[in-house]
mmCIF file of C-alpha atoms in Angstrom:
data_model
loop_
_atom_site.group_PDB
_atom_site.id
_atom_site.type_symbol
_atom_site.label_atom_id
_atom_site.label_comp_id
_atom_site.label_asym_id
_atom_site.label_seq_id
_atom_site.Cartn_x
_atom_site.Cartn_y
_atom_site.Cartn_z
ATOM 1 C CA MET A 28 0.000 0.000 0.000
ATOM 2 C CA SER A 29 1.321 3.409 -0.904
ATOM 3 C CA GLU A 30 1.386 6.442 1.316
ATOM 4 C CA THR A 31 1.182 10.008 0.143
ATOM 5 C CA ALA A 32 3.542 12.719 1.295
ATOM 6 C CA ALA A 33 0.595 14.586 2.788
ATOM 7 C CA ASP A 34 -0.154 11.668 5.102
ATOM 8 C CA SER A 35 3.184 12.141 6.851
ATOM 9 C CA THR A 36 2.251 15.692 7.881
ATOM 10 C CA GLY A 37 -0.376 14.457 10.369
ATOM 11 C CA GLY A 38 -3.840 15.843 10.937
ATOM 12 C CA ALA A 39 -7.322 14.654 10.073
ATOM 13 C CA ASP A 40 -6.391 13.496 6.566
ATOM 14 C CA ALA A 41 -3.623 11.278 7.935
ATOM 15 C CA ASP A 42 -5.950 9.875 10.601
ATOM 16 C CA THR A 43 -8.618 9.093 8.027
ATOM 17 C CA HIS A 44 -6.122 7.567 5.623
ATOM 18 C CA ALA A 45 -4.738 5.408 8.431
ATOM 19 C CA ARG A 46 -8.297 4.203 9.146
ATOM 20 C CA VAL A 47 -8.764 3.383 5.443
ATOM 21 C CA ARG A 48 -5.384 1.630 5.161
ATOM 22 C CA ASN A 49 -5.986 -0.396 8.338
ATOM 23 C CA ALA A 50 -9.441 -1.485 7.134
ATOM 24 C CA ALA A 51 -7.986 -2.435 3.739
ATOM 25 C CA ALA A 52 -5.179 -4.427 5.367
ATOM 26 C CA ALA A 53 -7.678 -6.252 7.590
ATOM 27 C CA ARG A 54 -9.435 -7.452 4.434
ATOM 28 C CA GLY A 55 -6.256 -8.201 2.500
ATOM 29 C CA LEU A 56 -6.807 -5.344 0.051
ATOM 30 C CA ASP A 57 -3.887 -3.670 -1.723
ATOM 31 C CA ILE A 58 -4.773 0.018 -2.028
ATOM 32 C CA GLU A 59 -3.015 3.211 -3.002
ATOM 33 C CA ILE A 60 -4.090 6.637 -1.743
ATOM 34 C CA ARG A 61 -2.936 9.523 -3.937
ATOM 35 C CA GLN A 62 -3.341 13.242 -3.618
ATOM 36 C CA ARG A 63 -5.004 14.585 -6.741
ATOM 37 C CA PRO A 64 -5.684 17.973 -8.292
ATOM 38 C CA ALA A 65 -9.233 19.241 -8.615
ATOM 39 C CA ALA A 66 -11.000 18.616 -11.922
ATOM 40 C CA ARG A 67 -14.003 20.358 -13.469
ATOM 41 C CA THR A 68 -15.360 17.352 -15.352
ATOM 42 C CA LEU A 69 -15.356 13.580 -15.185
ATOM 43 C CA HIS A 70 -13.256 13.419 -18.364
ATOM 44 C CA GLU A 71 -10.701 15.867 -16.947
ATOM 45 C CA ALA A 72 -10.505 13.858 -13.705
ATOM 46 C CA ALA A 73 -10.058 10.623 -15.633
ATOM 47 C CA GLU A 74 -7.260 12.141 -17.704
ATOM 48 C CA LEU A 75 -5.502 13.444 -14.584
ATOM 49 C CA LEU A 76 -5.704 9.989 -12.991
ATOM 50 C CA GLY A 77 -4.736 8.093 -16.166
ATOM 51 C CA LEU A 78 -8.040 6.192 -16.318
ATOM 52 C CA SER A 79 -11.044 5.931 -18.561
ATOM 53 C CA PRO A 80 -14.059 7.829 -17.160
ATOM 54 C CA SER A 81 -15.660 4.521 -16.171
ATOM 55 C CA GLY A 82 -12.590 3.804 -14.037
ATOM 56 C CA ILE A 83 -13.677 6.474 -11.565
ATOM 57 C CA VAL A 84 -16.251 4.832 -9.338
ATOM 58 C CA LYS A 85 -18.713 6.717 -7.160
ATOM 59 C CA THR A 86 -19.603 5.172 -3.812
ATOM 60 C CA LEU A 87 -23.186 6.170 -3.139
ATOM 61 C CA VAL A 88 -24.795 5.662 0.243
ATOM 62 C CA VAL A 89 -28.384 4.529 -0.204
ATOM 63 C CA LYS A 90 -30.954 4.552 2.582
ATOM 64 C CA ARG A 91 -33.567 1.834 2.975
ATOM 65 C CA SER A 92 -36.987 2.497 4.515
ATOM 66 C CA ASP A 93 -35.914 0.705 7.730
ATOM 67 C CA ASP A 94 -33.158 3.328 8.259
ATOM 68 C CA THR A 95 -30.358 0.962 7.272
ATOM 69 C CA TYR A 96 -28.020 1.706 4.397
ATOM 70 C CA LEU A 97 -26.125 0.098 1.562
ATOM 71 C CA PHE A 98 -23.285 1.154 -0.687
ATOM 72 C CA ALA A 99 -23.816 1.317 -4.465
ATOM 73 C CA LEU A 100 -20.633 1.387 -6.571
ATOM 74 C CA VAL A 101 -21.378 3.104 -9.879
ATOM 75 C CA PRO A 102 -18.822 3.924 -12.593
ATOM 76 C CA GLY A 103 -18.295 7.398 -13.985
ATOM 77 C CA GLY A 104 -20.729 8.375 -16.712
ATOM 78 C CA ARG A 105 -23.483 6.258 -15.165
ATOM 79 C CA LYS A 106 -26.054 6.695 -12.399
ATOM 80 C CA ILE A 107 -28.056 4.352 -10.205
ATOM 81 C CA SER A 108 -30.965 2.672 -11.959
ATOM 82 C CA TRP A 109 -33.447 2.850 -9.096
ATOM 83 C CA PRO A 110 -35.804 0.192 -10.512
ATOM 84 C CA LYS A 111 -32.894 -2.255 -10.981
ATOM 85 C CA LEU A 112 -31.441 -1.606 -7.535
ATOM 86 C CA ARG A 113 -34.831 -1.828 -5.781
ATOM 87 C CA ALA A 114 -35.548 -5.154 -7.516
ATOM 88 C CA LEU A 115 -32.118 -6.519 -6.582
ATOM 89 C CA VAL A 116 -32.402 -5.426 -2.947
ATOM 90 C CA GLY A 117 -36.025 -6.598 -2.783
ATOM 91 C CA VAL A 118 -37.549 -3.365 -1.528
ATOM 92 C CA ASN A 119 -40.016 -0.811 -2.843
ATOM 93 C CA LYS A 120 -38.252 2.295 -1.577
ATOM 94 C CA LEU A 121 -34.647 3.461 -1.613
ATOM 95 C CA LYS A 122 -33.266 6.992 -1.520
ATOM 96 C CA LEU A 123 -30.094 9.011 -1.198
ATOM 97 C CA PRO A 124 -29.893 10.361 2.361
ATOM 98 C CA GLU A 125 -29.131 13.942 3.335
ATOM 99 C CA ALA A 126 -25.424 14.737 3.591
ATOM 100 C CA ASP A 127 -25.427 14.683 7.411
ATOM 101 C CA ALA A 128 -27.121 11.265 7.458
ATOM 102 C CA ALA A 129 -24.553 9.882 4.983
ATOM 103 C CA LEU A 130 -21.748 11.221 7.199
ATOM 104 C CA ALA A 131 -23.334 9.671 10.296
ATOM 105 C CA ALA A 132 -23.798 6.335 8.485
ATOM 106 C CA THR A 133 -20.245 6.098 7.131
ATOM 107 C CA GLY A 134 -17.934 8.543 8.897
ATOM 108 C CA TYR A 135 -17.163 10.140 5.531
ATOM 109 C CA GLU A 136 -18.399 13.316 3.853
ATOM 110 C CA ARG A 137 -20.091 13.113 0.469
ATOM 111 C CA GLY A 138 -17.542 13.144 -2.308
ATOM 112 C CA THR A 139 -15.085 11.150 -0.174
ATOM 113 C CA ILE A 140 -17.172 8.068 0.702
ATOM 114 C CA VAL A 141 -15.662 4.623 0.281
ATOM 115 C CA PRO A 142 -16.786 1.310 1.808
ATOM 116 C CA ILE A 143 -13.258 0.708 3.112
ATOM 117 C CA GLY A 144 -13.043 1.968 6.677
ATOM 118 C CA SER A 145 -16.668 3.030 6.894
ATOM 119 C CA THR A 146 -17.837 3.287 10.487
ATOM 120 C CA THR A 147 -20.420 0.599 9.612
ATOM 121 C CA ASP A 148 -19.902 -2.254 7.153
ATOM 122 C CA TRP A 149 -23.038 -1.763 5.086
ATOM 123 C CA PRO A 150 -23.739 -4.245 2.265
ATOM 124 C CA VAL A 151 -22.028 -3.386 -1.020
ATOM 125 C CA PHE A 152 -23.729 -3.555 -4.425
ATOM 126 C CA ALA A 153 -21.369 -3.082 -7.369
ATOM 127 C CA ASP A 154 -22.285 -2.382 -10.952
ATOM 128 C CA GLU A 155 -21.070 -5.299 -13.058
ATOM 129 C CA SER A 156 -19.262 -2.982 -15.478
ATOM 130 C CA ILE A 157 -16.480 -2.213 -12.952
ATOM 131 C CA MET A 158 -15.269 -5.810 -12.867
ATOM 132 C CA GLY A 159 -11.787 -6.457 -14.194
ATOM 133 C CA GLN A 160 -10.607 -2.866 -13.719
ATOM 134 C CA ARG A 161 -8.258 -1.009 -11.426
ATOM 135 C CA ILE A 162 -10.529 1.773 -10.222
ATOM 136 C CA ALA A 163 -10.248 5.107 -8.443
ATOM 137 C CA MET A 164 -12.742 6.069 -5.783
ATOM 138 C CA GLY A 165 -13.114 8.260 -2.712
ATOM 139 C CA ALA A 166 -10.359 8.016 -0.124
ATOM 140 C CA GLY A 167 -12.201 9.367 2.913
ATOM 141 C CA THR A 168 -10.925 12.925 2.499
ATOM 142 C CA HIS A 169 -11.237 15.623 -0.137
ATOM 143 C CA GLY A 170 -8.348 15.996 -2.576
ATOM 144 C CA TYR A 171 -7.383 12.320 -2.590
ATOM 145 C CA SER A 172 -8.270 9.235 -4.606
ATOM 146 C CA LEU A 173 -8.015 5.604 -3.589
ATOM 147 C CA PHE A 174 -6.932 3.065 -6.195
ATOM 148 C CA VAL A 175 -7.896 -0.583 -5.872
ATOM 149 C CA ASP A 176 -8.519 -3.604 -8.058
ATOM 150 C CA ALA A 177 -12.333 -3.753 -8.405
ATOM 151 C CA ASP A 178 -12.429 -7.551 -8.332
ATOM 152 C CA ASP A 179 -10.434 -7.605 -5.077
ATOM 153 C CA LEU A 180 -12.741 -4.995 -3.532
ATOM 154 C CA ILE A 181 -15.821 -6.963 -4.608
ATOM 155 C CA SER A 182 -14.380 -10.138 -3.122
ATOM 156 C CA ALA A 183 -13.214 -8.508 0.129
ATOM 157 C CA TYR A 184 -16.671 -7.059 0.781
ATOM 158 C CA ASN A 185 -18.647 -9.999 -0.593
ATOM 159 C CA ALA A 186 -20.357 -7.447 -2.820
ATOM 160 C CA THR A 187 -23.417 -8.264 -4.842
ATOM 161 C CA VAL A 188 -22.513 -7.680 -8.493
ATOM 162 C CA ALA A 189 -25.270 -6.823 -10.956
ATOM 163 C CA ASP A 190 -26.432 -4.363 -13.562
ATOM 164 C CA ILE A 191 -27.525 -1.512 -11.234
ATOM 165 C CA SER A 192 -26.803 1.528 -13.395
ATOM 166 C CA GLU A 193 -27.823 3.400 -16.508
ATOM 167 C CA PRO A 194 -26.166 6.132 -18.578
ATOM 168 C CA GLU A 195 -26.249 9.631 -17.106
#
């Protein structure tokens, strides 16, 4: 696992990255956390990271009607297909929670959320299109990306893999 220079300076970012690295190590995941410049578009971000746009994966926290959550992993350029995800989960209602509820459910702010190191191990549902790729995703703090092999992440979290997205 790689460390970034910023991690050695201490502070909240270093604490969060240590939590992410420790959670990854506990599951046998090889991750890399990299500081990254801001980007205005998905395509610009992908170019900066050396990936295709679909290689940037959003971790979305989804709330069930019983006040439990799940993680949906959706590649760049796509969004959750609510009918597909509801059918897969076997419920009639799912929604994206307010930002404060997502923070309380995961310990991460929106835009930084990743299943690795979440304060609660919610079930993970991954879009089938991410399989076989090295992906970038949130790293728990703003200004950083986490790189991981999607298949290893899916295996480590016993994720349900299915077609859960549609083009944006």
